[in-house]
């Protein structure tokens, strides 16, 4: 069992930057795939970025070159640096974790086992 707590987020203007972070507690000895998802009301939860247990990263096409996911194992923290923000990036952002897939990081939210409470990101034009 792990607990995930997000922080950061807030409001930015188009072209601005925000950084959101997720602190992992509990069974942190187990290696996890960590993901950031976002969701608009009435839409499916979309995986934005993920980092596997070996540090390999993957991104949704819509954020490639603008968002960077990173992790600090010493602090049990995963962060998402978001640059060149656009109004389309407005959503609730969730941190997620899963360990049962080994080195594979799933794209479907149904395959993640642990979730944070979410943090709102709002980008105005």
PDB file of C-alpha atoms in Angstrom:
ATOM      1  CA  UNK A   1       0.000   0.000   0.000  1.00  0.00           C
ATOM      2  CA  UNK A   2       1.145   3.486  -0.807  1.00  0.00           C
ATOM      3  CA  UNK A   3      -0.313   6.897  -0.306  1.00  0.00           C
ATOM      4  CA  UNK A   4       0.102   9.667  -2.847  1.00  0.00           C
ATOM      5  CA  UNK A   5      -0.238  13.343  -2.057  1.00  0.00           C
ATOM      6  CA  UNK A   6      -0.029  15.955  -4.796  1.00  0.00           C
ATOM      7  CA  UNK A   7       0.954  19.566  -4.374  1.00  0.00           C
ATOM      8  CA  UNK A   8       1.507  22.524  -6.638  1.00  0.00           C
ATOM      9  CA  UNK A   9      -0.768  23.353  -9.513  1.00  0.00           C
ATOM     10  CA  UNK A  10      -2.868  26.482  -9.556  1.00  0.00           C
ATOM     11  CA  UNK A  11      -3.318  29.040 -12.312  1.00  0.00           C
ATOM     12  CA  UNK A  12      -1.114  30.234 -15.127  1.00  0.00           C
ATOM     13  CA  UNK A  13      -1.448  32.203 -18.311  1.00  0.00           C
ATOM     14  CA  UNK A  14      -0.880  30.806 -21.757  1.00  0.00           C
ATOM     15  CA  UNK A  15       2.822  30.226 -22.261  1.00  0.00           C
ATOM     16  CA  UNK A  16       3.498  30.071 -18.543  1.00  0.00           C
ATOM     17  CA  UNK A  17       4.845  27.286 -16.378  1.00  0.00           C
ATOM     18  CA  UNK A  18       3.733  25.285 -13.383  1.00  0.00           C
ATOM     19  CA  UNK A  19       5.222  22.430 -11.414  1.00  0.00           C
ATOM     20  CA  UNK A  20       3.246  19.768  -9.618  1.00  0.00           C
ATOM     21  CA  UNK A  21       4.689  17.188  -7.276  1.00  0.00           C
ATOM     22  CA  UNK A  22       3.612  13.941  -5.685  1.00  0.00           C
ATOM     23  CA  UNK A  23       4.999  12.570  -2.447  1.00  0.00           C
ATOM     24  CA  UNK A  24       4.843   8.797  -2.083  1.00  0.00           C
ATOM     25  CA  UNK A  25       4.592   7.220   1.371  1.00  0.00           C
ATOM     26  CA  UNK A  26       3.959   3.755   2.672  1.00  0.00           C
ATOM     27  CA  UNK A  27       5.545   0.776   0.928  1.00  0.00           C
ATOM     28  CA  UNK A  28       8.163   2.799  -0.933  1.00  0.00           C
ATOM     29  CA  UNK A  29      10.672  -0.074  -1.069  1.00  0.00           C
ATOM     30  CA  UNK A  30       8.771  -1.623  -3.953  1.00  0.00           C
ATOM     31  CA  UNK A  31       9.597  -0.240  -7.411  1.00  0.00           C
ATOM     32  CA  UNK A  32       6.706   1.529  -9.100  1.00  0.00           C
ATOM     33  CA  UNK A  33       5.685   2.920 -12.388  1.00  0.00           C
ATOM     34  CA  UNK A  34       4.590   6.470 -11.607  1.00  0.00           C
ATOM     35  CA  UNK A  35       2.215   8.338 -13.835  1.00  0.00           C
ATOM     36  CA  UNK A  36       0.551  11.704 -14.132  1.00  0.00           C
ATOM     37  CA  UNK A  37      -2.980  11.719 -15.490  1.00  0.00           C
ATOM     38  CA  UNK A  38      -5.383  14.537 -16.164  1.00  0.00           C
ATOM     39  CA  UNK A  39      -9.121  14.651 -16.452  1.00  0.00           C
ATOM     40  CA  UNK A  40     -11.736  17.130 -17.524  1.00  0.00           C
ATOM     41  CA  UNK A  41     -15.308  16.704 -16.275  1.00  0.00           C
ATOM     42  CA  UNK A  42     -17.157  14.249 -18.482  1.00  0.00           C
ATOM     43  CA  UNK A  43     -13.997  12.965 -20.158  1.00  0.00           C
ATOM     44  CA  UNK A  44     -11.802   9.925 -19.653  1.00  0.00           C
ATOM     45  CA  UNK A  45      -8.693  10.188 -17.557  1.00  0.00           C
ATOM     46  CA  UNK A  46      -5.694  10.692 -19.886  1.00  0.00           C
ATOM     47  CA  UNK A  47      -2.151   9.645 -19.106  1.00  0.00           C
ATOM     48  CA  UNK A  48       0.079  12.674 -19.582  1.00  0.00           C
ATOM     49  CA  UNK A  49       3.446  11.268 -18.576  1.00  0.00           C
ATOM     50  CA  UNK A  50       4.965   8.270 -16.861  1.00  0.00           C
ATOM     51  CA  UNK A  51       8.297   7.173 -15.491  1.00  0.00           C
ATOM     52  CA  UNK A  52       9.097   3.549 -14.945  1.00  0.00           C
ATOM     53  CA  UNK A  53      11.145   1.938 -12.210  1.00  0.00           C
ATOM     54  CA  UNK A  54      14.320   2.317 -14.315  1.00  0.00           C
ATOM     55  CA  UNK A  55      13.742   5.996 -15.010  1.00  0.00           C
ATOM     56  CA  UNK A  56      12.490   5.647 -18.572  1.00  0.00           C
ATOM     57  CA  UNK A  57       9.931   8.303 -19.398  1.00  0.00           C
ATOM     58  CA  UNK A  58       7.023   8.475 -21.795  1.00  0.00           C
ATOM     59  CA  UNK A  59       4.668  11.288 -22.741  1.00  0.00           C
ATOM     60  CA  UNK A  60       1.383  11.917 -24.461  1.00  0.00           C
ATOM     61  CA  UNK A  61       1.878  13.490 -27.886  1.00  0.00           C
ATOM     62  CA  UNK A  62       0.029  16.599 -26.771  1.00  0.00           C
ATOM     63  CA  UNK A  63       2.641  17.428 -24.115  1.00  0.00           C
ATOM     64  CA  UNK A  64       5.889  16.184 -25.675  1.00  0.00           C
ATOM     65  CA  UNK A  65       8.559  18.857 -25.560  1.00  0.00           C
ATOM     66  CA  UNK A  66       6.589  20.897 -23.021  1.00  0.00           C
ATOM     67  CA  UNK A  67       6.207  18.646 -19.974  1.00  0.00           C
ATOM     68  CA  UNK A  68       8.934  16.805 -18.103  1.00  0.00           C
ATOM     69  CA  UNK A  69       8.389  14.079 -15.534  1.00  0.00           C
ATOM     70  CA  UNK A  70      11.102  13.348 -13.006  1.00  0.00           C
ATOM     71  CA  UNK A  71      11.548  11.487  -9.765  1.00  0.00           C
ATOM     72  CA  UNK A  72      13.693  11.897  -6.696  1.00  0.00           C
ATOM     73  CA  UNK A  73      14.060   8.499  -5.080  1.00  0.00           C
ATOM     74  CA  UNK A  74      15.694   9.936  -1.966  1.00  0.00           C
ATOM     75  CA  UNK A  75      12.651  12.131  -1.342  1.00  0.00           C
ATOM     76  CA  UNK A  76      10.081   9.646  -2.705  1.00  0.00           C
ATOM     77  CA  UNK A  77       8.789  12.392  -4.935  1.00  0.00           C
ATOM     78  CA  UNK A  78       7.653  12.503  -8.546  1.00  0.00           C
ATOM     79  CA  UNK A  79       7.256  15.859 -10.252  1.00  0.00           C
ATOM     80  CA  UNK A  80       5.800  17.174 -13.476  1.00  0.00           C
ATOM     81  CA  UNK A  81       7.290  20.366 -14.864  1.00  0.00           C
ATOM     82  CA  UNK A  82       4.825  21.954 -17.264  1.00  0.00           C
ATOM     83  CA  UNK A  83       6.079  24.644 -19.644  1.00  0.00           C
ATOM     84  CA  UNK A  84       4.470  26.511 -22.522  1.00  0.00           C
ATOM     85  CA  UNK A  85       1.092  25.876 -20.962  1.00  0.00           C
ATOM     86  CA  UNK A  86      -2.019  26.145 -23.092  1.00  0.00           C
ATOM     87  CA  UNK A  87      -5.695  26.472 -22.167  1.00  0.00           C
ATOM     88  CA  UNK A  88      -6.140  22.868 -23.366  1.00  0.00           C
ATOM     89  CA  UNK A  89      -3.905  21.787 -20.455  1.00  0.00           C
ATOM     90  CA  UNK A  90      -6.575  22.897 -17.983  1.00  0.00           C
ATOM     91  CA  UNK A  91      -7.679  19.868 -15.982  1.00  0.00           C
ATOM     92  CA  UNK A  92      -7.473  18.081 -12.678  1.00  0.00           C
ATOM     93  CA  UNK A  93      -4.108  16.345 -12.511  1.00  0.00           C
ATOM     94  CA  UNK A  94      -3.658  13.078 -10.655  1.00  0.00           C
ATOM     95  CA  UNK A  95      -0.581  11.201  -9.541  1.00  0.00           C
ATOM     96  CA  UNK A  96      -0.799   7.418  -9.871  1.00  0.00           C
ATOM     97  CA  UNK A  97       1.349   4.400  -9.059  1.00  0.00           C
ATOM     98  CA  UNK A  98       1.449   0.707  -9.863  1.00  0.00           C
ATOM     99  CA  UNK A  99       4.015  -2.007  -9.202  1.00  0.00           C
ATOM    100  CA  UNK A 100       2.445  -5.237 -10.483  1.00  0.00           C
ATOM    101  CA  UNK A 101       3.432  -4.722 -14.140  1.00  0.00           C
ATOM    102  CA  UNK A 102       7.196  -4.935 -13.589  1.00  0.00           C
ATOM    103  CA  UNK A 103       9.055  -2.522 -15.864  1.00  0.00           C
ATOM    104  CA  UNK A 104       5.940  -1.861 -17.965  1.00  0.00           C
ATOM    105  CA  UNK A 105       4.107   1.413 -17.464  1.00  0.00           C
ATOM    106  CA  UNK A 106       0.485   1.053 -18.575  1.00  0.00           C
ATOM    107  CA  UNK A 107      -1.327   3.846 -20.372  1.00  0.00           C
ATOM    108  CA  UNK A 108      -4.794   2.913 -19.183  1.00  0.00           C
ATOM    109  CA  UNK A 109      -5.810   4.424 -15.850  1.00  0.00           C
ATOM    110  CA  UNK A 110      -7.603   1.191 -14.951  1.00  0.00           C
ATOM    111  CA  UNK A 111      -4.211  -0.516 -14.670  1.00  0.00           C
ATOM    112  CA  UNK A 112      -2.931   1.810 -11.965  1.00  0.00           C
ATOM    113  CA  UNK A 113      -3.603   0.823  -8.372  1.00  0.00           C
ATOM    114  CA  UNK A 114      -2.899   3.913  -6.289  1.00  0.00           C
ATOM    115  CA  UNK A 115      -4.100   7.473  -6.774  1.00  0.00           C
ATOM    116  CA  UNK A 116      -3.662  10.863  -5.226  1.00  0.00           C
ATOM    117  CA  UNK A 117      -6.518  13.238  -4.569  1.00  0.00           C
ATOM    118  CA  UNK A 118      -5.709  15.442  -7.549  1.00  0.00           C
ATOM    119  CA  UNK A 119      -4.595  19.018  -8.011  1.00  0.00           C
ATOM    120  CA  UNK A 120      -6.230  21.567 -10.298  1.00  0.00           C
ATOM    121  CA  UNK A 121      -4.321  23.248 -13.107  1.00  0.00           C
ATOM    122  CA  UNK A 122      -6.010  26.153 -14.862  1.00  0.00           C
ATOM    123  CA  UNK A 123      -4.503  27.945 -17.851  1.00  0.00           C
ATOM    124  CA  UNK A 124      -6.094  31.146 -19.038  1.00  0.00           C
ATOM    125  CA  UNK A 125      -5.716  32.719 -22.452  1.00  0.00           C
TER     126      UNK A 125
END
